[in-house]
Amino acid sequence: MGGFFGVISQGDCVADVYFGTDYHSHLGTSKGGLAFWTQDGFNRSIHNIENTQFRAKFEAELSGIKSSIGIGCISDKEPQPLTVRSHLGSYAISTVGRINNIDAIADKAFKNPNIHLLEINKGQINQTELVSVLMDSEKSFKEGLLAVQDAVEGSCSVLILSQDGIYASRDKLGRTPLIVGQKEAYKDEAQGGTPEISYCVTLESCTLTNLGYKKVYELGPGEIILLTTEGVQKIAPAREKMRICAFLWVYYGYPSSTYEGTNVEVMRYKNGAAMARAEQVEVDMVAGIPDSGLGHAIGYSNESKIPFGRPFVKYTPTWARSFTPKNQDIRSLVARMKLMPIPELVMGKKLLFCDDSIVRGTQMRETVNLLYRCYAKEVHVRPACPPLLYGCKYLNFSAFPHVMDLAARKAIMTLEGGMPENLEDYSDPASEKYNGMVDCIGKALNFSTLKYQNIHDMIEAIGIGAENLCTYCWTGKE
Ligand code: SF4
């Protein structure tokens, strides 16, 4: 997926950009990058962060850099931020999203024979570079950013560090959030004087508090702003229609982040409580698969009054990253090594586990088998969202498998011997087909029982109205 962060300040912004970008590390596993404007022009670096944490890669480089404007990103795919010199001036650019019509946009750009794009691995185009080419074909950053919004199918939010300040453009359907924070800081608190003002723009609002910022603005879908040390200048208004990703709250958003007025952890408590209200099950303990299952499990436990416990702990000293490697075998190994059972809490117990979702199901099956090896009596599983039936068309998730590898699709293949054209019945909990599919998944993964959260209660827990949310990966509806 990926995330980005930028700061413009009356003082030095280097530490804020470094830590603020680091706070997006749960959103991507591939590349990390920082770009600062200094008195000598751009200071930009990009590192592979597949095996090392972001901070470890950048820490040594930053001593000695002084800058009052910078952006950083965590990317699941292409190297970013890119630094560009064009008729718009020198600028650095970073994007979050997924451009589905990337080849069509490139072919259109090549009608101008003076345009070329660098190829990255396997003949692919760097989507951030393509966005910069689109931008440069217009007269101003505003027109360029609007042209990007119009051209892109999929989703695309953009951050630009320019000589004017930082331009931020939220995806035209607001698929991912963008939030502005402001802080006033004294160089020397004891001496007083005039505070230095800084503004940041962030995908994850969890960056704000520890860096001393207060949220002052949240961009609407398609909205474009320019951040300067004077504040937020609105460049293009928000569009009416929003389709923010519902999976942000259920799975990949950070618990301390809030989007569109709903905090992630609070949503998870409400969601877990709704799951508990929908059934009566006799178990000894409610637990969550760390990390994103924990909030849903706490909500379930509080509502059902069944004690919450941690029959698993994560070995965080060396297995700290929450996203997982792209290779399935390595991912299974990491998952196995990262979670440690506590046999004393498992032996002879009937356990109910909440998890954010079931994607392939392979890790969950391994986890449940491990619990049985520790003599669990029963293991009941409660995913916090409906069965995933479709791949994500709007965001680049490295952890999302091919659609046919989704546990729900594999169950449908088993039941039908092929993939029916219409899967609508499989997303309707009242249908026989849905219940047959859930039975099939539960048996394949060796669960005592399996019950998915229903989409209405999940949407209710998010609380911003179904019409504002993307739920495509569950419903197949745009
Ligand atoms: S398809 Fe699913 S993961 Fe993708 S944006 Fe929509 S809700 Fe989010």
Short mmCIF file of N, CA and C and ligand atoms in Angstrom, two decimals, residues 175 243-248 252 388 390-395 397 400 470-474, ligand 1:
data_model
loop_
_atom_site.label_atom_id
_atom_site.label_comp_id
_atom_site.label_asym_id
_atom_site.label_seq_id
_atom_site.Cartn_x
_atom_site.Cartn_y
_atom_site.Cartn_z
N ARG A 175 -10.05 7.49 -1.42
CA ARG A 175 -9.84 6.08 -1.06
C ARG A 175 -8.94 5.98 0.18
N ARG A 243 -15.33 7.38 -1.31
CA ARG A 243 -15.31 5.92 -1.16
C ARG A 243 -14.04 5.54 -0.39
N ILE A 244 -13.97 5.98 0.85
CA ILE A 244 -12.76 5.66 1.64
C ILE A 244 -12.75 4.16 1.96
N CYS A 245 -11.55 3.60 1.97
CA CYS A 245 -11.36 2.16 2.14
C CYS A 245 -11.80 1.71 3.55
N ALA A 246 -12.78 0.81 3.62
CA ALA A 246 -13.27 0.33 4.92
C ALA A 246 -12.23 -0.56 5.62
N PHE A 247 -11.34 -1.13 4.82
CA PHE A 247 -10.31 -2.03 5.38
C PHE A 247 -9.30 -1.27 6.27
N LEU A 248 -9.24 0.05 6.08
CA LEU A 248 -8.37 0.88 6.94
C LEU A 248 -8.71 0.64 8.41
N TYR A 252 -5.67 -2.48 8.34
CA TYR A 252 -4.31 -1.98 8.20
C TYR A 252 -4.06 -0.59 8.77
N LEU A 388 -13.65 -12.30 2.25
CA LEU A 388 -13.07 -11.54 1.13
C LEU A 388 -13.28 -12.35 -0.15
N TYR A 390 -13.20 -10.68 -3.44
CA TYR A 390 -12.62 -9.98 -4.60
C TYR A 390 -11.27 -9.37 -4.19
N GLY A 391 -10.37 -9.25 -5.17
CA GLY A 391 -9.10 -8.57 -4.90
C GLY A 391 -9.33 -7.06 -4.85
N CYS A 392 -8.38 -6.34 -4.28
CA CYS A 392 -8.50 -4.88 -4.21
C CYS A 392 -8.04 -4.26 -5.51
N LYS A 393 -8.93 -3.46 -6.13
CA LYS A 393 -8.58 -2.81 -7.40
C LYS A 393 -8.03 -1.41 -7.21
N TYR A 394 -8.03 -0.95 -5.96
CA TYR A 394 -7.80 0.48 -5.75
C TYR A 394 -6.51 0.82 -5.01
N LEU A 395 -5.96 -0.13 -4.29
CA LEU A 395 -4.74 0.14 -3.54
C LEU A 395 -3.78 -1.01 -3.79
N PHE A 397 -1.79 -3.60 -2.39
CA PHE A 397 -1.45 -4.33 -1.18
C PHE A 397 -0.49 -5.44 -1.52
N PHE A 400 -1.95 -8.82 -0.39
CA PHE A 400 -3.15 -9.38 -1.02
C PHE A 400 -2.73 -10.41 -2.06
N CYS A 470 -15.71 2.36 0.59
CA CYS A 470 -15.45 1.30 -0.39
C CYS A 470 -15.55 -0.02 0.34
N THR A 471 -16.37 -0.94 -0.18
CA THR A 471 -16.47 -2.29 0.39
C THR A 471 -16.34 -3.32 -0.74
N TYR A 472 -15.66 -2.91 -1.79
CA TYR A 472 -15.59 -3.72 -3.02
C TYR A 472 -15.07 -5.14 -2.77
N CYS A 473 -14.04 -5.28 -1.92
CA CYS A 473 -13.43 -6.61 -1.79
C CYS A 473 -14.35 -7.61 -1.11
N TRP A 474 -15.43 -7.14 -0.49
CA TRP A 474 -16.43 -8.06 0.09
C TRP A 474 -17.65 -8.23 -0.82
S1 SF4 B 1 -11.37 -3.01 -2.40
FE1 SF4 B 1 -11.24 -3.42 -0.18
S2 SF4 B 1 -9.09 -3.03 0.37
FE2 SF4 B 1 -9.46 -2.11 -1.65
S3 SF4 B 1 -10.00 0.03 -1.25
FE3 SF4 B 1 -11.91 -1.11 -1.36
S4 SF4 B 1 -12.34 -1.74 0.77
FE4 SF4 B 1 -10.20 -1.11 0.66
#
